[in-house]
Amino acid sequence: NAGVTQTPKFQVLKTGQSMTLQCAQDMNHNSMYWYRQDPGMGLRLIYYSASEGTTDKGEVPNGYNVSRLNKREFSLRLESAAPSQTSVYFCASRTGSTEAFFGQGTRLTVV
Amino acid sequence: QKEVEQNSGPLSVPEGAIASLNCTYSDRGSQSFFWYRQYSGKSPELIMFIYSNGDKEDGRFTAQLNKASQYVSLLIRDSQPSDSATYLCAVQDDMRFGAGTRLTVKP
């Protein structure tokens, strides 16, 4: 049972490049979340999807787009990466208001 | 803007002492809360949730919730070096997190 799987684990981008962070869960959860974590800032919610077919903005959505491809997969896209998007990105999933399970994170550096 | 605030620390306690971690929230409608622990370089993992006023105990951990004062706390008794981590408070309903408090337990 893999839980929540994120790919890639590490990525270096040049300013202006685009990329998609992938997240997949095998727990049949309805809700999925994308966070970024910067030193001293805790986890800040970028976007979330309460159910398949819906997405909503979180606290820091600017510069990102998301796609809830199906119930299992929720991707995060950076269209034109900026150094300010250097961070560790976490995907999480849950059903209802239960415990959320997190992926192992993606460490992204934009140079 | 709904806020969840924590003292980012670092908080340092000697082994065997009680560590006290605090969290305040601005949305009076928030009903229940999670405490997550995050080791350096790892993903967060749930250690407790609480939804009723008062105390909830689980082994060495006690979560406390005071809805009138809008704060949640986590007490760790008999702290161990293995408890050294960042502790994150989150609102259960909307999954908003505080900045986390970094705890170091010194042998």
PDB file of C-alpha atoms in Angstrom:
ATOM      1  CA  ASN A   1       0.000   0.000   0.000  1.00  0.00           C
ATOM      2  CA  ALA A   2       1.875   3.062  -1.296  1.00  0.00           C
ATOM      3  CA  GLY A   3      -0.348   5.791   0.237  1.00  0.00           C
ATOM      4  CA  VAL A   4       0.448   9.152  -1.377  1.00  0.00           C
ATOM      5  CA  THR A   5       3.155   9.177  -4.034  1.00  0.00           C
ATOM      6  CA  GLN A   6       4.763  12.320  -5.402  1.00  0.00           C
ATOM      7  CA  THR A   7       7.035  12.621  -8.404  1.00  0.00           C
ATOM      8  CA  PRO A   8       9.680  13.826  -8.824  1.00  0.00           C
ATOM      9  CA  LYS A   9      11.449  13.932  -5.449  1.00  0.00           C
ATOM     10  CA  PHE A  10      13.926  16.591  -6.572  1.00  0.00           C
ATOM     11  CA  GLN A  11      13.903  19.077  -9.436  1.00  0.00           C
ATOM     12  CA  VAL A  12      16.010  22.023 -10.548  1.00  0.00           C
ATOM     13  CA  LEU A  13      14.442  24.456 -13.000  1.00  0.00           C
ATOM     14  CA  LYS A  14      15.651  27.553 -14.722  1.00  0.00           C
ATOM     15  CA  THR A  15      13.613  30.725 -14.357  1.00  0.00           C
ATOM     16  CA  GLY A  16      10.797  30.713 -16.899  1.00  0.00           C
ATOM     17  CA  GLN A  17      10.673  26.945 -17.391  1.00  0.00           C
ATOM     18  CA  SER A  18       7.483  25.031 -16.774  1.00  0.00           C
ATOM     19  CA  MET A  19       6.893  21.755 -15.035  1.00  0.00           C
ATOM     20  CA  THR A  20       4.185  19.596 -13.494  1.00  0.00           C
ATOM     21  CA  LEU A  21       4.402  17.956 -10.093  1.00  0.00           C
ATOM     22  CA  GLN A  22       2.494  14.698  -9.945  1.00  0.00           C
ATOM     23  CA  CYS A  23       0.589  13.263  -6.995  1.00  0.00           C
ATOM     24  CA  ALA A  24      -1.308   9.998  -6.787  1.00  0.00           C
ATOM     25  CA  GLN A  25      -3.068   8.318  -3.858  1.00  0.00           C
ATOM     26  CA  ASP A  26      -4.343   4.775  -3.588  1.00  0.00           C
ATOM     27  CA  MET A  27      -6.519   5.188  -0.463  1.00  0.00           C
ATOM     28  CA  ASN A  28      -9.728   6.096  -2.324  1.00  0.00           C
ATOM     29  CA  HIS A  29      -9.709   9.536  -0.703  1.00  0.00           C
ATOM     30  CA  ASN A  30     -12.023  12.257  -1.957  1.00  0.00           C
ATOM     31  CA  SER A  31      -9.982  15.327  -1.036  1.00  0.00           C
ATOM     32  CA  MET A  32      -6.482  16.209  -2.169  1.00  0.00           C
ATOM     33  CA  TYR A  33      -4.240  19.144  -1.300  1.00  0.00           C
ATOM     34  CA  TRP A  34      -1.072  20.862  -2.473  1.00  0.00           C
ATOM     35  CA  TYR A  35       1.119  22.720   0.019  1.00  0.00           C
ATOM     36  CA  ARG A  36       4.414  24.493  -0.115  1.00  0.00           C
ATOM     37  CA  GLN A  37       6.752  24.647   2.851  1.00  0.00           C
ATOM     38  CA  ASP A  38       9.380  27.332   3.277  1.00  0.00           C
ATOM     39  CA  PRO A  39      11.677  27.746   6.289  1.00  0.00           C
ATOM     40  CA  GLY A  40       9.768  29.271   9.199  1.00  0.00           C
ATOM     41  CA  MET A  41       6.501  29.380   7.227  1.00  0.00           C
ATOM     42  CA  GLY A  42       4.923  26.051   7.998  1.00  0.00           C
ATOM     43  CA  LEU A  43       2.669  24.495   5.377  1.00  0.00           C
ATOM     44  CA  ARG A  44       0.824  26.955   3.162  1.00  0.00           C
ATOM     45  CA  LEU A  45      -2.095  25.693   1.127  1.00  0.00           C
ATOM     46  CA  ILE A  46      -1.774  26.343  -2.611  1.00  0.00           C
ATOM     47  CA  TYR A  47      -4.833  24.574  -4.032  1.00  0.00           C
ATOM     48  CA  TYR A  48      -7.149  21.813  -2.966  1.00  0.00           C
ATOM     49  CA  SER A  49      -9.717  19.531  -4.503  1.00  0.00           C
ATOM     50  CA  ALA A  50     -12.628  18.483  -2.313  1.00  0.00           C
ATOM     51  CA  SER A  51     -13.772  15.883  -4.820  1.00  0.00           C
ATOM     52  CA  GLU A  52     -13.107  14.661  -8.331  1.00  0.00           C
ATOM     53  CA  GLY A  53     -13.889  17.434 -10.790  1.00  0.00           C
ATOM     54  CA  THR A  54     -13.551  20.341  -8.357  1.00  0.00           C
ATOM     55  CA  THR A  55     -10.598  22.536  -7.433  1.00  0.00           C
ATOM     56  CA  ASP A  56     -10.319  25.627  -5.232  1.00  0.00           C
ATOM     57  CA  LYS A  57      -7.674  28.174  -4.392  1.00  0.00           C
ATOM     58  CA  GLY A  58      -5.899  28.084  -1.077  1.00  0.00           C
ATOM     59  CA  GLU A  59      -3.780  30.737   0.614  1.00  0.00           C
ATOM     60  CA  VAL A  60      -1.037  31.121  -2.028  1.00  0.00           C
ATOM     61  CA  PRO A  61      -2.376  30.131  -5.493  1.00  0.00           C
ATOM     62  CA  ASN A  62      -0.619  32.747  -7.631  1.00  0.00           C
ATOM     63  CA  GLY A  63       1.763  31.241 -10.180  1.00  0.00           C
ATOM     64  CA  TYR A  64       0.238  27.748  -9.986  1.00  0.00           C
ATOM     65  CA  ASN A  65      -2.454  25.736 -11.682  1.00  0.00           C
ATOM     66  CA  VAL A  66      -3.885  22.355 -10.755  1.00  0.00           C
ATOM     67  CA  SER A  67      -5.720  19.498 -12.382  1.00  0.00           C
ATOM     68  CA  ARG A  68      -7.722  16.803 -10.643  1.00  0.00           C
ATOM     69  CA  LEU A  69      -7.266  14.225 -13.361  1.00  0.00           C
ATOM     70  CA  ASN A  70      -9.362  11.561 -11.651  1.00  0.00           C
ATOM     71  CA  LYS A  71     -10.035  10.472  -8.086  1.00  0.00           C
ATOM     72  CA  ARG A  72      -6.465   9.218  -7.644  1.00  0.00           C
ATOM     73  CA  GLU A  73      -4.412  11.982  -9.227  1.00  0.00           C
ATOM     74  CA  PHE A  74      -3.944  15.688  -8.518  1.00  0.00           C
ATOM     75  CA  SER A  75      -1.211  17.560 -10.373  1.00  0.00           C
ATOM     76  CA  LEU A  76       0.344  20.966  -9.744  1.00  0.00           C
ATOM     77  CA  ARG A  77       1.720  22.974 -12.656  1.00  0.00           C
ATOM     78  CA  LEU A  78       4.150  25.845 -12.691  1.00  0.00           C
ATOM     79  CA  GLU A  79       3.769  27.597 -16.043  1.00  0.00           C
ATOM     80  CA  SER A  80       6.730  29.956 -15.714  1.00  0.00           C
ATOM     81  CA  ALA A  81       8.891  29.135 -12.712  1.00  0.00           C
ATOM     82  CA  ALA A  82      10.325  31.944 -10.589  1.00  0.00           C
ATOM     83  CA  PRO A  83      13.023  31.818  -7.872  1.00  0.00           C
ATOM     84  CA  SER A  84      10.290  32.664  -5.321  1.00  0.00           C
ATOM     85  CA  GLN A  85       8.779  29.244  -6.057  1.00  0.00           C
ATOM     86  CA  THR A  86      11.837  27.475  -4.690  1.00  0.00           C
ATOM     87  CA  SER A  87      10.328  25.376  -1.915  1.00  0.00           C
ATOM     88  CA  VAL A  88       9.393  21.916  -0.744  1.00  0.00           C
ATOM     89  CA  TYR A  89       6.002  20.870  -2.101  1.00  0.00           C
ATOM     90  CA  PHE A  90       3.761  18.389  -0.332  1.00  0.00           C
ATOM     91  CA  CYS A  91       0.672  16.655  -1.588  1.00  0.00           C
ATOM     92  CA  ALA A  92      -1.876  15.283   0.882  1.00  0.00           C
ATOM     93  CA  SER A  93      -5.156  13.416   0.735  1.00  0.00           C
ATOM     94  CA  ARG A  94      -8.026  12.518   3.026  1.00  0.00           C
ATOM     95  CA  THR A  95     -11.732  11.733   3.120  1.00  0.00           C
ATOM     96  CA  GLY A  96     -14.064  14.179   4.863  1.00  0.00           C
ATOM     97  CA  SER A  97     -12.439  15.743   7.905  1.00  0.00           C
ATOM     98  CA  THR A  98     -10.339  12.765   8.811  1.00  0.00           C
ATOM     99  CA  GLU A  99      -6.572  12.611   9.126  1.00  0.00           C
ATOM    100  CA  ALA A 100      -4.673  13.768   6.043  1.00  0.00           C
ATOM    101  CA  PHE A 101      -1.836  11.638   4.720  1.00  0.00           C
ATOM    102  CA  PHE A 102       1.134  13.283   3.093  1.00  0.00           C
ATOM    103  CA  GLY A 103       3.445  12.345   0.275  1.00  0.00           C
ATOM    104  CA  GLN A 104       7.199  12.397   0.748  1.00  0.00           C
ATOM    105  CA  GLY A 105       7.582  15.846  -0.787  1.00  0.00           C
ATOM    106  CA  THR A 106       9.213  17.373  -3.848  1.00  0.00           C
ATOM    107  CA  ARG A 107      12.205  19.646  -3.337  1.00  0.00           C
ATOM    108  CA  LEU A 108      12.132  22.247  -6.111  1.00  0.00           C
ATOM    109  CA  THR A 109      14.891  24.746  -6.798  1.00  0.00           C
ATOM    110  CA  VAL A 110      14.424  27.513  -9.361  1.00  0.00           C
ATOM    111  CA  VAL A 111      17.657  29.182 -10.458  1.00  0.00           C
TER     112      VAL A 111
ATOM    113  CA  GLN B   1      -8.122  35.965   6.649  1.00  0.00           C
ATOM    114  CA  LYS B   2      -8.219  32.937   8.906  1.00  0.00           C
ATOM    115  CA  GLU B   3      -5.041  32.684  10.934  1.00  0.00           C
ATOM    116  CA  VAL B   4      -3.374  29.864  12.795  1.00  0.00           C
ATOM    117  CA  GLU B   5      -0.426  31.062  14.820  1.00  0.00           C
ATOM    118  CA  GLN B   6       2.365  29.213  16.559  1.00  0.00           C
ATOM    119  CA  ASN B   7       5.573  30.340  18.177  1.00  0.00           C
ATOM    120  CA  SER B   8       8.178  29.116  15.701  1.00  0.00           C
ATOM    121  CA  GLY B   9      10.714  28.587  18.481  1.00  0.00           C
ATOM    122  CA  PRO B  10      13.091  26.943  18.663  1.00  0.00           C
ATOM    123  CA  LEU B  11      11.959  25.492  21.955  1.00  0.00           C
ATOM    124  CA  SER B  12      14.615  23.606  23.839  1.00  0.00           C
ATOM    125  CA  VAL B  13      13.916  21.366  26.839  1.00  0.00           C
ATOM    126  CA  PRO B  14      16.068  18.862  28.724  1.00  0.00           C
ATOM    127  CA  GLU B  15      15.351  15.167  28.462  1.00  0.00           C
ATOM    128  CA  GLY B  16      12.610  14.111  30.865  1.00  0.00           C
ATOM    129  CA  ALA B  17      11.022  17.559  31.059  1.00  0.00           C
ATOM    130  CA  ILE B  18       7.556  18.614  29.882  1.00  0.00           C
ATOM    131  CA  ALA B  19       7.456  20.394  26.527  1.00  0.00           C
ATOM    132  CA  SER B  20       4.544  22.783  26.019  1.00  0.00           C
ATOM    133  CA  LEU B  21       3.575  23.818  22.495  1.00  0.00           C
ATOM    134  CA  ASN B  22       0.898  26.415  21.844  1.00  0.00           C
ATOM    135  CA  CYS B  23      -1.324  27.393  18.933  1.00  0.00           C
ATOM    136  CA  THR B  24      -3.941  30.139  18.595  1.00  0.00           C
ATOM    137  CA  TYR B  25      -6.550  30.528  15.877  1.00  0.00           C
ATOM    138  CA  SER B  26      -8.625  33.433  14.667  1.00  0.00           C
ATOM    139  CA  ASP B  27     -11.750  31.742  13.285  1.00  0.00           C
ATOM    140  CA  ARG B  28     -14.146  31.219  16.166  1.00  0.00           C
ATOM    141  CA  GLY B  29     -16.083  28.772  14.000  1.00  0.00           C
ATOM    142  CA  SER B  30     -13.175  26.315  13.930  1.00  0.00           C
ATOM    143  CA  GLN B  31     -14.225  23.225  15.805  1.00  0.00           C
ATOM    144  CA  SER B  32     -11.431  20.698  15.762  1.00  0.00           C
ATOM    145  CA  PHE B  33      -7.708  20.554  15.383  1.00  0.00           C
ATOM    146  CA  PHE B  34      -4.811  18.324  14.428  1.00  0.00           C
ATOM    147  CA  TRP B  35      -1.308  18.144  15.794  1.00  0.00           C
ATOM    148  CA  TYR B  36       1.248  16.864  13.300  1.00  0.00           C
ATOM    149  CA  ARG B  37       4.895  16.051  13.911  1.00  0.00           C
ATOM    150  CA  GLN B  38       7.487  16.562  11.193  1.00  0.00           C
ATOM    151  CA  TYR B  39      11.024  15.276  11.440  1.00  0.00           C
ATOM    152  CA  SER B  40      13.664  17.147   9.473  1.00  0.00           C
ATOM    153  CA  GLY B  41      13.480  16.257   5.786  1.00  0.00           C
ATOM    154  CA  LYS B  42      10.360  14.128   6.246  1.00  0.00           C
ATOM    155  CA  SER B  43       6.654  14.596   5.679  1.00  0.00           C
ATOM    156  CA  PRO B  44       4.212  15.486   8.491  1.00  0.00           C
ATOM    157  CA  GLU B  45       2.531  12.684  10.414  1.00  0.00           C
ATOM    158  CA  LEU B  46      -0.512  12.937  12.661  1.00  0.00           C
ATOM    159  CA  ILE B  47       0.028  12.518  16.387  1.00  0.00           C
ATOM    160  CA  MET B  48      -3.304  13.757  17.804  1.00  0.00           C
ATOM    161  CA  PHE B  49      -6.573  15.421  17.003  1.00  0.00           C
ATOM    162  CA  ILE B  50      -8.940  17.157  19.406  1.00  0.00           C
ATOM    163  CA  TYR B  51     -12.466  18.509  19.004  1.00  0.00           C
ATOM    164  CA  SER B  52     -13.833  18.905  22.552  1.00  0.00           C
ATOM    165  CA  ASN B  53     -12.940  21.507  25.117  1.00  0.00           C
ATOM    166  CA  GLY B  54     -10.597  20.158  27.720  1.00  0.00           C
ATOM    167  CA  ASP B  55      -7.797  17.622  27.624  1.00  0.00           C
ATOM    168  CA  LYS B  56      -7.184  14.552  25.509  1.00  0.00           C
ATOM    169  CA  GLU B  57      -4.408  12.197  26.504  1.00  0.00           C
ATOM    170  CA  ASP B  58      -2.556   9.633  24.395  1.00  0.00           C
ATOM    171  CA  GLY B  59       0.484   8.139  26.069  1.00  0.00           C
ATOM    172  CA  ARG B  60       3.005  10.907  26.751  1.00  0.00           C
ATOM    173  CA  PHE B  61       1.015  13.403  24.703  1.00  0.00           C
ATOM    174  CA  THR B  62      -1.844  15.596  25.941  1.00  0.00           C
ATOM    175  CA  ALA B  63      -3.749  17.945  23.688  1.00  0.00           C
ATOM    176  CA  GLN B  64      -5.713  20.777  25.263  1.00  0.00           C
ATOM    177  CA  LEU B  65      -8.430  22.839  23.609  1.00  0.00           C
ATOM    178  CA  ASN B  66      -9.982  26.041  24.917  1.00  0.00           C
ATOM    179  CA  LYS B  67     -12.546  27.329  22.421  1.00  0.00           C
ATOM    180  CA  ALA B  68     -13.437  30.408  24.483  1.00  0.00           C
ATOM    181  CA  SER B  69      -9.834  31.583  24.379  1.00  0.00           C
ATOM    182  CA  GLN B  70      -9.205  30.123  20.911  1.00  0.00           C
ATOM    183  CA  TYR B  71      -6.096  28.198  21.712  1.00  0.00           C
ATOM    184  CA  VAL B  72      -4.882  24.654  21.378  1.00  0.00           C
ATOM    185  CA  SER B  73      -1.849  23.239  23.096  1.00  0.00           C
ATOM    186  CA  LEU B  74       0.200  20.075  23.067  1.00  0.00           C
ATOM    187  CA  LEU B  75       2.068  18.839  26.125  1.00  0.00           C
ATOM    188  CA  ILE B  76       4.760  16.216  25.803  1.00  0.00           C
ATOM    189  CA  ARG B  77       5.640  14.584  29.117  1.00  0.00           C
ATOM    190  CA  ASP B  78       8.966  12.883  29.802  1.00  0.00           C
ATOM    191  CA  SER B  79      10.403  14.407  26.628  1.00  0.00           C
ATOM    192  CA  GLN B  80      12.892  12.263  24.741  1.00  0.00           C
ATOM    193  CA  PRO B  81      15.559  13.234  22.206  1.00  0.00           C
ATOM    194  CA  SER B  82      13.463  11.327  19.642  1.00  0.00           C
ATOM    195  CA  ASP B  83      10.715  13.953  20.158  1.00  0.00           C
ATOM    196  CA  SER B  84      12.974  16.566  18.541  1.00  0.00           C
ATOM    197  CA  ALA B  85      10.975  17.703  15.529  1.00  0.00           C
ATOM    198  CA  THR B  86       8.733  20.466  14.267  1.00  0.00           C
ATOM    199  CA  TYR B  87       5.168  20.338  15.592  1.00  0.00           C
ATOM    200  CA  LEU B  88       2.420  21.713  13.387  1.00  0.00           C
ATOM    201  CA  CYS B  89      -1.044  22.755  14.487  1.00  0.00           C
ATOM    202  CA  ALA B  90      -3.828  22.560  11.870  1.00  0.00           C
ATOM    203  CA  VAL B  91      -7.524  23.376  11.688  1.00  0.00           C
ATOM    204  CA  GLN B  92      -9.273  20.122  10.834  1.00  0.00           C
ATOM    205  CA  ASP B  93     -12.029  21.618   8.662  1.00  0.00           C
ATOM    206  CA  ASP B  94      -9.969  23.581   6.143  1.00  0.00           C
ATOM    207  CA  MET B  95      -6.520  22.042   6.692  1.00  0.00           C
ATOM    208  CA  ARG B  96      -4.805  25.356   7.383  1.00  0.00           C
ATOM    209  CA  PHE B  97      -1.552  25.018   9.286  1.00  0.00           C
ATOM    210  CA  GLY B  98       0.418  27.197  11.635  1.00  0.00           C
ATOM    211  CA  ALA B  99       4.080  27.926  11.013  1.00  0.00           C
ATOM    212  CA  GLY B 100       5.126  25.089  13.337  1.00  0.00           C
ATOM    213  CA  THR B 101       7.263  25.062  16.473  1.00  0.00           C
ATOM    214  CA  ARG B 102      10.695  23.467  16.310  1.00  0.00           C
ATOM    215  CA  LEU B 103      11.355  21.438  19.469  1.00  0.00           C
ATOM    216  CA  THR B 104      14.782  20.224  20.557  1.00  0.00           C
ATOM    217  CA  VAL B 105      15.101  17.804  23.471  1.00  0.00           C
ATOM    218  CA  LYS B 106      18.640  17.781  24.851  1.00  0.00           C
ATOM    219  CA  PRO B 107      20.030  14.602  26.447  1.00  0.00           C
TER     220      PRO B 107
END
